[in-house]
Coordinates of C-alpha atoms in Angstrom, one line a residue:
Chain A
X1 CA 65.4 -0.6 53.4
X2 CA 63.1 0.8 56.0
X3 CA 62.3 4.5 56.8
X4 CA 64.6 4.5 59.4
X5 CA 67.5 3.5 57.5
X6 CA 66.7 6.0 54.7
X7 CA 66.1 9.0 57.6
X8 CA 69.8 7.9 58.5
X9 CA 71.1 8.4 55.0
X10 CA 69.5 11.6 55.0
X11 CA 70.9 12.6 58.2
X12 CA 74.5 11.7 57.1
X13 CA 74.8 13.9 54.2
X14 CA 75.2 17.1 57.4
X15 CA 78.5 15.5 58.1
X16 CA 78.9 14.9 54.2
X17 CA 82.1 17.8 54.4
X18 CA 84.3 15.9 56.7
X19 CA 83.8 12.4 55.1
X20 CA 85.9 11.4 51.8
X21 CA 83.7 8.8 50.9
X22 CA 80.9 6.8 52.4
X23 CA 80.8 3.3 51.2
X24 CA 77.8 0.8 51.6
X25 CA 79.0 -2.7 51.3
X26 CA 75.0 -3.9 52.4
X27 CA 71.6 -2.4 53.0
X28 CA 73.0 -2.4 56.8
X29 CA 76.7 -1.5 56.6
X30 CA 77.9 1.8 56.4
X31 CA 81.5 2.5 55.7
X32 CA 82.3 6.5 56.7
X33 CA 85.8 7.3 55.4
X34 CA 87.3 10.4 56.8
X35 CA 90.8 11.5 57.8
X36 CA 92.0 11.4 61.5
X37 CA 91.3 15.2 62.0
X38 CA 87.9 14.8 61.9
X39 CA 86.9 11.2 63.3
X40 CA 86.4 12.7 66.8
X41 CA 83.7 15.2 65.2
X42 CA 82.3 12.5 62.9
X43 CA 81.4 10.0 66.0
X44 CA 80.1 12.5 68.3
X45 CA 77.5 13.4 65.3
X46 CA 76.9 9.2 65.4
X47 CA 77.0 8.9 68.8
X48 CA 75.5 11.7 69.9
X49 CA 73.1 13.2 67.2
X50 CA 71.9 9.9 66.0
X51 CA 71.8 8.2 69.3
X52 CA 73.8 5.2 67.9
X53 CA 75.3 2.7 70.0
X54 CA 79.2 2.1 70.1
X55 CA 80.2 -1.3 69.4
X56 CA 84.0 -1.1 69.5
X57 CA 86.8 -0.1 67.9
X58 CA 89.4 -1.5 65.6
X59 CA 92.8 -0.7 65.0
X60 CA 94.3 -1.8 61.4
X61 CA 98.3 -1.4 60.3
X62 CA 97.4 -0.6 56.4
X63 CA 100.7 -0.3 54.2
X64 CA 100.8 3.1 54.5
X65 CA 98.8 4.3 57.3
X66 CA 97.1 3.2 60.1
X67 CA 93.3 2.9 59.6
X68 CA 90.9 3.0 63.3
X69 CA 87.4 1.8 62.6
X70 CA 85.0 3.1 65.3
X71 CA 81.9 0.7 64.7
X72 CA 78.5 2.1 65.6
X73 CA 75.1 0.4 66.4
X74 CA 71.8 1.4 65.0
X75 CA 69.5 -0.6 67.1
X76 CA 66.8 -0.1 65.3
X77 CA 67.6 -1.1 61.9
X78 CA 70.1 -3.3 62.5
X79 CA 72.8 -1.3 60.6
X80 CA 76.5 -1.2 61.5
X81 CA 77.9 2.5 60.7
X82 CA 81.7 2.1 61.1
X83 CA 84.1 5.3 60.9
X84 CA 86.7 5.0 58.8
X85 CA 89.8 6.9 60.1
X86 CA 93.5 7.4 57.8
X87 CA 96.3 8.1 60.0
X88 CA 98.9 9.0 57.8
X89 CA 101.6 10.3 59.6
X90 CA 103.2 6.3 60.1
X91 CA 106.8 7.7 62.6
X92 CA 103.8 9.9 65.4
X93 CA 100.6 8.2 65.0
X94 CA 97.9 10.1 66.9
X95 CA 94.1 10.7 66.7
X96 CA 91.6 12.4 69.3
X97 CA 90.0 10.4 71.8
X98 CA 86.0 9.6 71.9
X99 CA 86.3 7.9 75.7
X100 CA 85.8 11.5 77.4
X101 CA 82.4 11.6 75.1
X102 CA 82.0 7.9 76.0
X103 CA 83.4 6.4 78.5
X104 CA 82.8 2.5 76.9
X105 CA 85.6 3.5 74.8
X106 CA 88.1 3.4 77.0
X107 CA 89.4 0.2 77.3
X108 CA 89.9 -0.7 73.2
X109 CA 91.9 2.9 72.9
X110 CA 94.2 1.6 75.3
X111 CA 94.4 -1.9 73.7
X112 CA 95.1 -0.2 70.2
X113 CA 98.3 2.1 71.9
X114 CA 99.7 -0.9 73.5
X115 CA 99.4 -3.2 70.3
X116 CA 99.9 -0.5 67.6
X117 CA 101.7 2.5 69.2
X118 CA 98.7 4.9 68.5
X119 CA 98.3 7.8 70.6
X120 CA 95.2 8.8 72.1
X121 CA 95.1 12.7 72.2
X122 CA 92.9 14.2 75.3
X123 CA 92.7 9.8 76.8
X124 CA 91.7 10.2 80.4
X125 CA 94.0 7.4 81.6
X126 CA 96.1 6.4 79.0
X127 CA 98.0 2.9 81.0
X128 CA 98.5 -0.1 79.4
X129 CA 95.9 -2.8 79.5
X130 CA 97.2 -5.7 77.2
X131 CA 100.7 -5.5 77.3
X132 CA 102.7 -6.9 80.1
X133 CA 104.5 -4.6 82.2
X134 CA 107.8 -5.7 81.4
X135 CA 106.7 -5.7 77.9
X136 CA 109.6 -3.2 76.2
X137 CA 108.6 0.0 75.3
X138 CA 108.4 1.2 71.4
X139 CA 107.5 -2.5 70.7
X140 CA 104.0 -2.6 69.0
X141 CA 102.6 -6.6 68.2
X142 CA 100.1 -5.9 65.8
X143 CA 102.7 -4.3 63.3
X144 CA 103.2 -5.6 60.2
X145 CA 107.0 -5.1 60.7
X146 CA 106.7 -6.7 64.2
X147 CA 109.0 -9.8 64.3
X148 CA 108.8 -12.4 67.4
Chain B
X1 CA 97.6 0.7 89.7
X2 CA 96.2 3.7 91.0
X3 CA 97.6 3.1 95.2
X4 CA 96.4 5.0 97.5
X5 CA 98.1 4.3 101.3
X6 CA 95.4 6.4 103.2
X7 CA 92.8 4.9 102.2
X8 CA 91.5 1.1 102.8
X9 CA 91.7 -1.2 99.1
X10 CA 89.5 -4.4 98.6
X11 CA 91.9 -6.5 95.8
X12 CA 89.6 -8.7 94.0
X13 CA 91.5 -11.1 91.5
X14 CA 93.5 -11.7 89.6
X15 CA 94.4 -15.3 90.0
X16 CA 92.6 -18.8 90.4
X17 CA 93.7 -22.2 89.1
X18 CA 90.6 -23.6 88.2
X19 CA 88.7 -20.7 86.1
X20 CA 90.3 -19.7 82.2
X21 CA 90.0 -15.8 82.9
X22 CA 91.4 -13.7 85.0
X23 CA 90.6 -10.0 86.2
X24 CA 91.6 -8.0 88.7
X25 CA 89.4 -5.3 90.0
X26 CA 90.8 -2.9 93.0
X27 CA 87.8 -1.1 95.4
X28 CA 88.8 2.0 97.2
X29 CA 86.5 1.7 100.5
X30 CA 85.5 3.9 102.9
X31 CA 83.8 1.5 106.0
X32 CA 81.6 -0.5 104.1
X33 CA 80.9 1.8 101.1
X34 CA 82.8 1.5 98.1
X35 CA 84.1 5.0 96.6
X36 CA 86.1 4.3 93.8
X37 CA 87.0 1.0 91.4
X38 CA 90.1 0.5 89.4
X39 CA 89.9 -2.8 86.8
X40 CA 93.3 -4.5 85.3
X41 CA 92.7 -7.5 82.9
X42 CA 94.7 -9.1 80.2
X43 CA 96.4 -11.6 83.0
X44 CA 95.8 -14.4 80.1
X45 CA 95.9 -12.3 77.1
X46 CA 96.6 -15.2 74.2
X47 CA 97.5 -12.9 71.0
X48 CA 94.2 -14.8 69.5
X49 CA 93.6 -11.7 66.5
X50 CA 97.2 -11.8 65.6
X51 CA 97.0 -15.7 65.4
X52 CA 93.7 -15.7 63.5
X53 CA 96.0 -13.7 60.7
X54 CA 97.9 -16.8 60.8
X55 CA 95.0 -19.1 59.9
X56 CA 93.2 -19.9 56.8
X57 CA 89.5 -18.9 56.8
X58 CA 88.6 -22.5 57.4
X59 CA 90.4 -22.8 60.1
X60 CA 90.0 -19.5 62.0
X61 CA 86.3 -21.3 63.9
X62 CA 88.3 -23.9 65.5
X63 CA 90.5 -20.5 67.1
X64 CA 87.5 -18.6 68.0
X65 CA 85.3 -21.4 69.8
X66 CA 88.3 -21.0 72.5
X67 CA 87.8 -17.2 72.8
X68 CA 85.6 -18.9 75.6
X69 CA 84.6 -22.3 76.7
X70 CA 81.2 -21.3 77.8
X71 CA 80.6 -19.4 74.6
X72 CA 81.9 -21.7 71.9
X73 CA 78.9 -21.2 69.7
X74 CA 78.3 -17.5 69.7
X75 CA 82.2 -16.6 68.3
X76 CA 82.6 -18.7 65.4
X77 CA 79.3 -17.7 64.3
X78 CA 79.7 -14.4 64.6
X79 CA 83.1 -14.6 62.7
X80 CA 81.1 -16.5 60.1
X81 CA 78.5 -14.5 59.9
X82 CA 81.3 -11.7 58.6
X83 CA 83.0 -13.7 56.0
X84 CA 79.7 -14.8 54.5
X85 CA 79.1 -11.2 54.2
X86 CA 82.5 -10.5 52.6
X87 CA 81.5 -13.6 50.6
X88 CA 78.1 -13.2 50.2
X89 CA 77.1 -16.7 50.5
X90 CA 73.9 -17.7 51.8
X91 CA 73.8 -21.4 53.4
X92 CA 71.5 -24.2 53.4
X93 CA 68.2 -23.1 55.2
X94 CA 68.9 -26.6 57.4
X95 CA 72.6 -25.4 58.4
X96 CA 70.7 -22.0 59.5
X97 CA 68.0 -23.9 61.6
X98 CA 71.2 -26.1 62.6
X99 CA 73.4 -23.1 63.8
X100 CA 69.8 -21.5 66.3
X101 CA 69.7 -24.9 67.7
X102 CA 73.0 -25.3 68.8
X103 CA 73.0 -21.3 69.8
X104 CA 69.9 -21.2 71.9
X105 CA 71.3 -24.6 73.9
X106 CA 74.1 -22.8 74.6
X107 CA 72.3 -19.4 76.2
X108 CA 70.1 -22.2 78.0
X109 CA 73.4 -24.1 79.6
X110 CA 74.9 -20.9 80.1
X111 CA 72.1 -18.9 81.9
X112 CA 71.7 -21.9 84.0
X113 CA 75.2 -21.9 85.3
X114 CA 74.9 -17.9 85.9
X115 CA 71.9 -18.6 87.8
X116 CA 73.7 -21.7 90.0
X117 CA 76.6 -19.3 90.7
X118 CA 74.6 -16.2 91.9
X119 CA 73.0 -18.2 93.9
X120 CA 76.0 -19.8 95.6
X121 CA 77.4 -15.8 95.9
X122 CA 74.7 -15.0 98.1
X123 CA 74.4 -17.8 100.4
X124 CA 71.7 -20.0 98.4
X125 CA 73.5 -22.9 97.9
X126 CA 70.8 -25.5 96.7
X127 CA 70.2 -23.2 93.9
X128 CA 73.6 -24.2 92.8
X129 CA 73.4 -27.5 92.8
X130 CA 69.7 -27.6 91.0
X131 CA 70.2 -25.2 88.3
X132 CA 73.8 -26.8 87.7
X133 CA 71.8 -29.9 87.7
X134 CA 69.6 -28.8 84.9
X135 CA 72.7 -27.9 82.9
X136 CA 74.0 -31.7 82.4
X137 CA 71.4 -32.6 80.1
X138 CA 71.8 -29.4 77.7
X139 CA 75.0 -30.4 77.4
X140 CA 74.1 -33.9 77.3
X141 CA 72.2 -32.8 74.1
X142 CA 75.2 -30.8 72.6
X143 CA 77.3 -33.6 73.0
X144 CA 74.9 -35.4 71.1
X145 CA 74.4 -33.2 68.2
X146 CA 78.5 -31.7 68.0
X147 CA 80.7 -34.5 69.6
X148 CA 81.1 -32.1 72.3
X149 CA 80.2 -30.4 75.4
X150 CA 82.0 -27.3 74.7
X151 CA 84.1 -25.9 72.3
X152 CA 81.3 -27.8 69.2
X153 CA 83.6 -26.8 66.4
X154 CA 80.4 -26.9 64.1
X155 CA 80.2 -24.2 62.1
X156 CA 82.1 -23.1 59.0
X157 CA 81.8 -21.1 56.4
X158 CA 79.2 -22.4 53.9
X159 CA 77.3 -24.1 56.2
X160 CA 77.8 -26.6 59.0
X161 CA 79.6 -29.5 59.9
X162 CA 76.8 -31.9 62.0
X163 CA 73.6 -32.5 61.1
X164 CA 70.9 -32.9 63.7
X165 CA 69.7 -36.8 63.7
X166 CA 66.5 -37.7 63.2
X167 CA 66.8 -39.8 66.3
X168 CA 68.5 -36.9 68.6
X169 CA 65.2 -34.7 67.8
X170 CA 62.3 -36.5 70.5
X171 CA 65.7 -36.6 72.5
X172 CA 65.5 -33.1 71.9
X173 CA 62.0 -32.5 72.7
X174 CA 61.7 -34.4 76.1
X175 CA 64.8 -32.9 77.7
X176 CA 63.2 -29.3 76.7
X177 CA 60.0 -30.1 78.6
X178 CA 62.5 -30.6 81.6
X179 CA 64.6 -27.8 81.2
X180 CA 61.0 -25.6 81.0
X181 CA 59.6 -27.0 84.3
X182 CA 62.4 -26.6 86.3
X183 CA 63.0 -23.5 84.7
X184 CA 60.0 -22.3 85.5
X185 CA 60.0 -23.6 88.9
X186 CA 63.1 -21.9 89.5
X187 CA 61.8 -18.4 88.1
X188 CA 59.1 -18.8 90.3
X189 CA 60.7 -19.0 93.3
X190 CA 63.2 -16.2 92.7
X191 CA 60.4 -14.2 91.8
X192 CA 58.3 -15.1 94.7
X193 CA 61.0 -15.5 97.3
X194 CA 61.1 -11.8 100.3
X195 CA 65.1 -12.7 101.0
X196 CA 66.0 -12.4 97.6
X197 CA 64.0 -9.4 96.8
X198 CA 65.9 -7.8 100.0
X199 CA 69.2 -9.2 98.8
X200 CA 68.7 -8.2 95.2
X201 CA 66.6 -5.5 94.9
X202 CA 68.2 -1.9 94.4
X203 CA 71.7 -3.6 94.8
X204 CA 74.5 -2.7 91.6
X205 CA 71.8 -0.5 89.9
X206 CA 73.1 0.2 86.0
X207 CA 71.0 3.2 85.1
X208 CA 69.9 3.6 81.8
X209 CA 71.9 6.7 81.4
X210 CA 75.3 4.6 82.2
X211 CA 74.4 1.5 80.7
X212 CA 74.5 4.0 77.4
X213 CA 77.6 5.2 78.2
X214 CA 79.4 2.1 78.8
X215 CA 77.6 0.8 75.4
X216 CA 76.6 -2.3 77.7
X217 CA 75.2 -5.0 75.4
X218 CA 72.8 -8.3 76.4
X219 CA 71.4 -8.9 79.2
X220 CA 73.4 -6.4 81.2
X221 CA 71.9 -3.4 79.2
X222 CA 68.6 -5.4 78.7
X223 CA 68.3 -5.5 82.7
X224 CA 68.3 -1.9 82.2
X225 CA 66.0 -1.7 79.9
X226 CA 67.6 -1.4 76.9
X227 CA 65.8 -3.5 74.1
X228 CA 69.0 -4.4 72.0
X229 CA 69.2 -8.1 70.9
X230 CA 71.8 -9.0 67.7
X231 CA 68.9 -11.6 66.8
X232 CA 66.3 -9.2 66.9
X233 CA 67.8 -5.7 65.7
X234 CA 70.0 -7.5 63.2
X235 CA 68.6 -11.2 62.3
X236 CA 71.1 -13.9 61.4
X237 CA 70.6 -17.5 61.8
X238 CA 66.8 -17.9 61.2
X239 CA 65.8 -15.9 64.4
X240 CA 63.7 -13.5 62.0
X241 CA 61.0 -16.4 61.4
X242 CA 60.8 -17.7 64.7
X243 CA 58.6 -16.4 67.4
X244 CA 59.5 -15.0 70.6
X245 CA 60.2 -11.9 72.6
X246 CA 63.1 -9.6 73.8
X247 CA 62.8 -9.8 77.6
X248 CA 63.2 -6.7 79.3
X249 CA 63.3 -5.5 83.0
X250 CA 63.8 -1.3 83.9
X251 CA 65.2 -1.7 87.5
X252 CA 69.1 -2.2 86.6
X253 CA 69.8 -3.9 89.5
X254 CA 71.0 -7.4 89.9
X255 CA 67.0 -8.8 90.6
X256 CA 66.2 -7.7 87.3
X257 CA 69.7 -9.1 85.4
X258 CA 68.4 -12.8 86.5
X259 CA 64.5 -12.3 86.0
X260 CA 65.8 -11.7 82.1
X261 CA 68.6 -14.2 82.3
X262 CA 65.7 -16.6 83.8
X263 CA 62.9 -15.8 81.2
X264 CA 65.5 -15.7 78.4
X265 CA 66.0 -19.8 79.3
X266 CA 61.9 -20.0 78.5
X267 CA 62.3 -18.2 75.3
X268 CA 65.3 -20.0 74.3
X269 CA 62.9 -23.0 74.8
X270 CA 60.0 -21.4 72.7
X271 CA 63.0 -21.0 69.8
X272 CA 64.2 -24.4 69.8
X273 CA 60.9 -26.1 69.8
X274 CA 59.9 -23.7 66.8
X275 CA 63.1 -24.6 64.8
X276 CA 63.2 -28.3 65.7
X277 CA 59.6 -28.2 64.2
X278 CA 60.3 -26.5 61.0
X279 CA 63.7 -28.0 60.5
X280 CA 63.8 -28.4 56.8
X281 CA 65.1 -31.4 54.5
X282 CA 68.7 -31.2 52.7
X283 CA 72.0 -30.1 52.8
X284 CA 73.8 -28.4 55.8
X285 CA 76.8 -27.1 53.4
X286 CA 77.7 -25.9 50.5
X287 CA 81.3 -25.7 49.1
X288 CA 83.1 -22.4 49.3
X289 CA 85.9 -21.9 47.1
X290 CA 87.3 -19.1 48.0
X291 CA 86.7 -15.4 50.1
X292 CA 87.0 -12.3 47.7
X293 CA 88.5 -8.9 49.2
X294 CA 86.7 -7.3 51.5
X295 CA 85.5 -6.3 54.8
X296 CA 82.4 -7.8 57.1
X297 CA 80.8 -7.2 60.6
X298 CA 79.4 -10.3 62.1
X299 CA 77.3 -10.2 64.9
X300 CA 75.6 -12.7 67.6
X301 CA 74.0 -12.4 70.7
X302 CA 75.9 -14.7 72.7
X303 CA 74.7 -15.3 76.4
X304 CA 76.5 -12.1 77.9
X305 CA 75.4 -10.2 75.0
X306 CA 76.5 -9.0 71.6
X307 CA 79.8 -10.0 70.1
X308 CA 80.9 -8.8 67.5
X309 CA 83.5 -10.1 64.6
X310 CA 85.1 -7.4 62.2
X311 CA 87.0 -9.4 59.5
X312 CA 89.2 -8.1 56.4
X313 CA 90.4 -9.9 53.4
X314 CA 92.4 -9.1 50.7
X315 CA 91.5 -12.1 48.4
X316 CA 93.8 -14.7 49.9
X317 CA 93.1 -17.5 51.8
X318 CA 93.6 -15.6 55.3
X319 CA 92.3 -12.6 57.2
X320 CA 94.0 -9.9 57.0
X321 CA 92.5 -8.6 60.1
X322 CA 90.0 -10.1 62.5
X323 CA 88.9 -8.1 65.0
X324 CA 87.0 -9.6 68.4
X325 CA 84.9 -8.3 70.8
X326 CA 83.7 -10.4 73.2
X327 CA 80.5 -8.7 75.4
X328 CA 82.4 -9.0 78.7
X329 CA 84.3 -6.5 77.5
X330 CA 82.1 -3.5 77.2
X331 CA 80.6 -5.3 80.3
X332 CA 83.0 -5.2 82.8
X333 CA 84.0 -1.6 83.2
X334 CA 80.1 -0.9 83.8
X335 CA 81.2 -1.8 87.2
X336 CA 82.6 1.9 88.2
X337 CA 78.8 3.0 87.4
X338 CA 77.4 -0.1 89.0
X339 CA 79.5 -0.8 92.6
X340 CA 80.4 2.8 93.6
X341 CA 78.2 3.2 96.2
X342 CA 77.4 -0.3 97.2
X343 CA 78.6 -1.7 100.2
X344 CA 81.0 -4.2 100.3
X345 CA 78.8 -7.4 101.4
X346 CA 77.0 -6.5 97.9
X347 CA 80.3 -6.6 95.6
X348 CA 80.3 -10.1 95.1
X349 CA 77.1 -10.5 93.4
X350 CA 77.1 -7.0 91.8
X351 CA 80.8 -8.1 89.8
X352 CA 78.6 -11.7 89.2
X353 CA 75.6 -9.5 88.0
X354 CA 76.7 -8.8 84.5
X355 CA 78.1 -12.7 84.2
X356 CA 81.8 -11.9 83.4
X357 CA 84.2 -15.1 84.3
X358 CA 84.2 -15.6 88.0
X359 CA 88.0 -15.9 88.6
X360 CA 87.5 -12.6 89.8
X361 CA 85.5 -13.3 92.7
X362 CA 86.9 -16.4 93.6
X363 CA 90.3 -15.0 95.0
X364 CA 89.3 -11.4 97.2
X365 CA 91.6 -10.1 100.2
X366 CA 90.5 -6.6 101.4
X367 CA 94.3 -4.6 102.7
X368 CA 94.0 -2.2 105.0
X369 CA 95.9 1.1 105.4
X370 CA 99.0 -0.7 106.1
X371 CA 99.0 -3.6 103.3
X372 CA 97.8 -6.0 106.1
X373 CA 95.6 -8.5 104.9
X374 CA 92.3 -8.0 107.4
X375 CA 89.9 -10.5 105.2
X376 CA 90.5 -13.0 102.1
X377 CA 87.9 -14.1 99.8
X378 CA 86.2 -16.6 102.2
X379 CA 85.5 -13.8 104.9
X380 CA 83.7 -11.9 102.6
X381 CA 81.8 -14.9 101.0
X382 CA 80.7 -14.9 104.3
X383 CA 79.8 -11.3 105.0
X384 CA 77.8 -11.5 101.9
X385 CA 75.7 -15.0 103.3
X386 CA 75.6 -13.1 107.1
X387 CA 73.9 -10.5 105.3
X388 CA 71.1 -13.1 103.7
X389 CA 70.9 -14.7 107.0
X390 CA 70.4 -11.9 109.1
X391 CA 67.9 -10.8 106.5
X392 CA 66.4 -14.0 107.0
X393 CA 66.0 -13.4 110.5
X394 CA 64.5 -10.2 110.3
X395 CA 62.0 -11.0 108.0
X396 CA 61.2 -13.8 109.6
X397 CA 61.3 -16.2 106.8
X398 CA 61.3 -20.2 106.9
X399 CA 64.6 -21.2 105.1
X400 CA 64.3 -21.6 101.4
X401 CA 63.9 -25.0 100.2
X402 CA 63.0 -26.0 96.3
X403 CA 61.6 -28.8 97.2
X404 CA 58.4 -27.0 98.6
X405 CA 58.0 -25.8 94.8

């Protein structure tokens, strides 16, 4: 592990308070667990703090929540740092939005409402962009419970 | 779509037989200037993550190398790149050597064809039929080594499926001393040529500050100069032991997006020598019984730039997620920082600039006020080349011809 990747250790434990775990499956993956409340805080620190780069974003349908996985790039060392979000409220899914702190975001937050029925709180333009528009409403594909 | 009556709408996309994507970009213009940019994409969305959750690990390459023809390489070794993470399985040192090979051939063929189309968008059509030229025998080569010309289907988890022959390696070797004199010969002449440092030159500028905040990624953000490289910040493959350079250019424009598409075909060069050189003795797999639970990032720098594989297991025998993101697609909306501004004889190359598929500029119509059609794609193909030839004319140029190189 290089000094870089130690200094960005270091540099996490100021958001330590709004994480409930970090996990590091590798020298260069970062796991930061938090609850939905405070992902929007967590990834400005990443993104704007620590200069990271955003990769994407990944929406997961859990058993019982729904889990978004904002995946940051650390150019420098190599090291993935991926956010960690629990959405627990399964019948009103919401979280806040990064794409008005960065705009690359956009796109993949309006992929995860049309395929898992998450809101967006604060989205700029919040339209579908994968789903077809004769695609029924309420319908969300990448549901477990979603039958074809 | 955002419609605006009063205002004049250039409709590029969405649709053309011949080409696997499809976009659909829609320019607010005002005269020649473009103001505003509206994207819509997902005309051939194929349901591939859900479907990968319906696929054993072993077969989950064969669904990724279709993600995209051109990039058939870069996806499945991305994706395998995360379940040997998960796994924690290290392959033969040949399959690694095997896996750059095939890699870097592909970032050859596929900057070649970028550079053959951009020069068809602007009206240098013998650039199109040289560099696509100098494609056939990369994939000559690739069909040698793989079976195939796309879509190789040679790497899986453990290791790889085709070895490199012993015969295909001077094969190997001579059709690289080609590929570097022509390459070379074509860098050369973008580099030294006035039209195309008129045509190019301060056109679609991505400043650093945007490319940022778009998180752009290869050489779209490296044009910018942004040094990010998946094989340099975050080495997979055997790219840590070879020797060669991140290219770089600051402008942001469309000149510098092909001088580091064009001197990232010489290092891709440089690589393969190296590895076909040091290509060790042994194995190419080793057996993999099973994946245990967890969760992996896999990354490679395909020709567009990074993409990136998030996989989750639970223990079983499939994913439980798989996540894909392809470079195009932090690529692409770069274009509201990139064409607003630009004038409309300049779209066409600026939307080729960052290499996305090209169905979107095959098929343009630019509507008026009244939902007339005024142009279709072919008119402004042609505003585009009037725009090269009246540059021509100004500068006083003799017409471009390779062969004087």
């Amino acid at each position: 592990m290089n000094m870089n990747q130690e200094e960005l250790n270091n540099r996490l434990s100021e958001i330590r308070d709004k994480l409930i775990n970090i996990e590091q499956t590798m020298d260069s993956r970062i796991f930061l667990l938090c609850e939905a409340e405070n992902s929007f805080a967590v990834s400005k620190f990443l993104f704007e703090d620590m200069a990271l780069r955003f990769i994407i974003a990944t929406g997961i349908d859990s058993e019982d929540c729904f889990e978004i996985l904002y995946h940051f790039s650390n150019d420098e060392t190599g090291c993935v740092v991926t956010v960690k979000a629990f959405i627990r409220d399964r019948e009103d899914p919401s979280i806040e939005s990064i794409t008005p702190l960065i705009p690359g975001a956009e796109w993949i937050e309006r992929e995860i409402h049309d395929l898992l029925g998450i809101n967006f709180n604060n989205h700029p333009n919040m339209r579908r962009l994968i789903l077809a528009d004769d695609w029924p409403e309420g319908v969300y594909p990448l549901r477990k419970d979603f039958k074809r | 779509m955002k419609a605006n009556v009063n205002k004049p709408i250039l409709a590029v996309g969405p649709f053309h037989p011949l080409q696997e994507e499809m976009e659909y970009f829609q320019l607010t213009i005002d005269g020649e200037i473009v103001t505003d940019i509206d994207m819509r994409i997902s005309y051939n969305h194929r349901g591939i993550e859900r479907l990968s959750e319906t696929l054993q690990f072993d077969q989950v390459p064969f669904l990724v190398s279709r993600v995209c023809g051109i990039c058939s390489a870069s996806h499945p070794l991305a994706y395998i790149n995360a379940v040997e993470e998960i796994a924690g399985i290290t392959p033969p040192e040949r399959a690694l050597y095997v896996r750059t090979i095939i890699n870097e051939l592909e970032r050859i063929h596929s900057h070649l064809l970028w550079v053959g189309l951009a020069g068809h968008f602007i009206g240098y059509d013998t650039v199109f039929m040289w560099a696509w030229k100098y494609r056939e025998p990369v994939l000559d080569l690739l069909e040698e080594i793989t079976g195939n010309r796309n879509n190789y289907g040679n790497v899986k988890v453990g290791g790889c499926r085709e070895d490199i022959s012993d015969d295909a390696i001077p094969r190997i070797q001579k059709e690289l001393e080609g590929i570097e004199k022509k390459t070379d010969m074509l860098t050369k002449a973008v580099l030294d040529d006035p039209i195309i440092h008129t045509r190019l030159k301060g056109v679609g500028v991505l400043t650093k500050g945007s490319a940022v905040e778009y998180a752009v990624t290869g050489p779209t953000a490296r044009g910018s100069g942004i040094a990010i490289d998946a094989r340099y910040d975050d080495p997979y493959a055997v790219y840590a032991d070879l020797d060669w350079e991140v290219i770089t250019q600051t402008e942001g424009d469309v000149f510098a997006k092909a001088v580091v598409r064009l001197l990232e075909i010489l290092e891709s060069v440089k690589m393969i020598r190296q590895a076909v050189k040091k290509l060790p003795k042994g194995p190419i797999a080793i057996e993999v019984r099973e994946i245990p639970p967890g969760e992996g990032c896999g990354r490679a720098e395909a020709p567009r730039g990074e993409t990136f594989h998030y996989v989750r297991s639970d223990g079983g025998n499939r994913p439980v997620r798989h996540k894909i993101r392809a470079p195009s697609y932090v690529n692409v909306p770069s274009f509201r920082a990139s064409c607003i501004g630009q004038h409309i004889a300049d779209v066409t190359i600026t939307l080729a600039a960052v290499d996305p598929c090209y169905s979107c500029t095959e098929r343009l119509a630019v509507v008026d006020g009244h939902s007339n059609i005024v142009h279709d794609y072919e008119a402004l193909l042609k505003l585009s080349r009037e725009k090269t030839a009246r540059i021509k004319k100004e500068i006083g140029t003799p017409e471009f011809k390779l062969e004087d190189f």
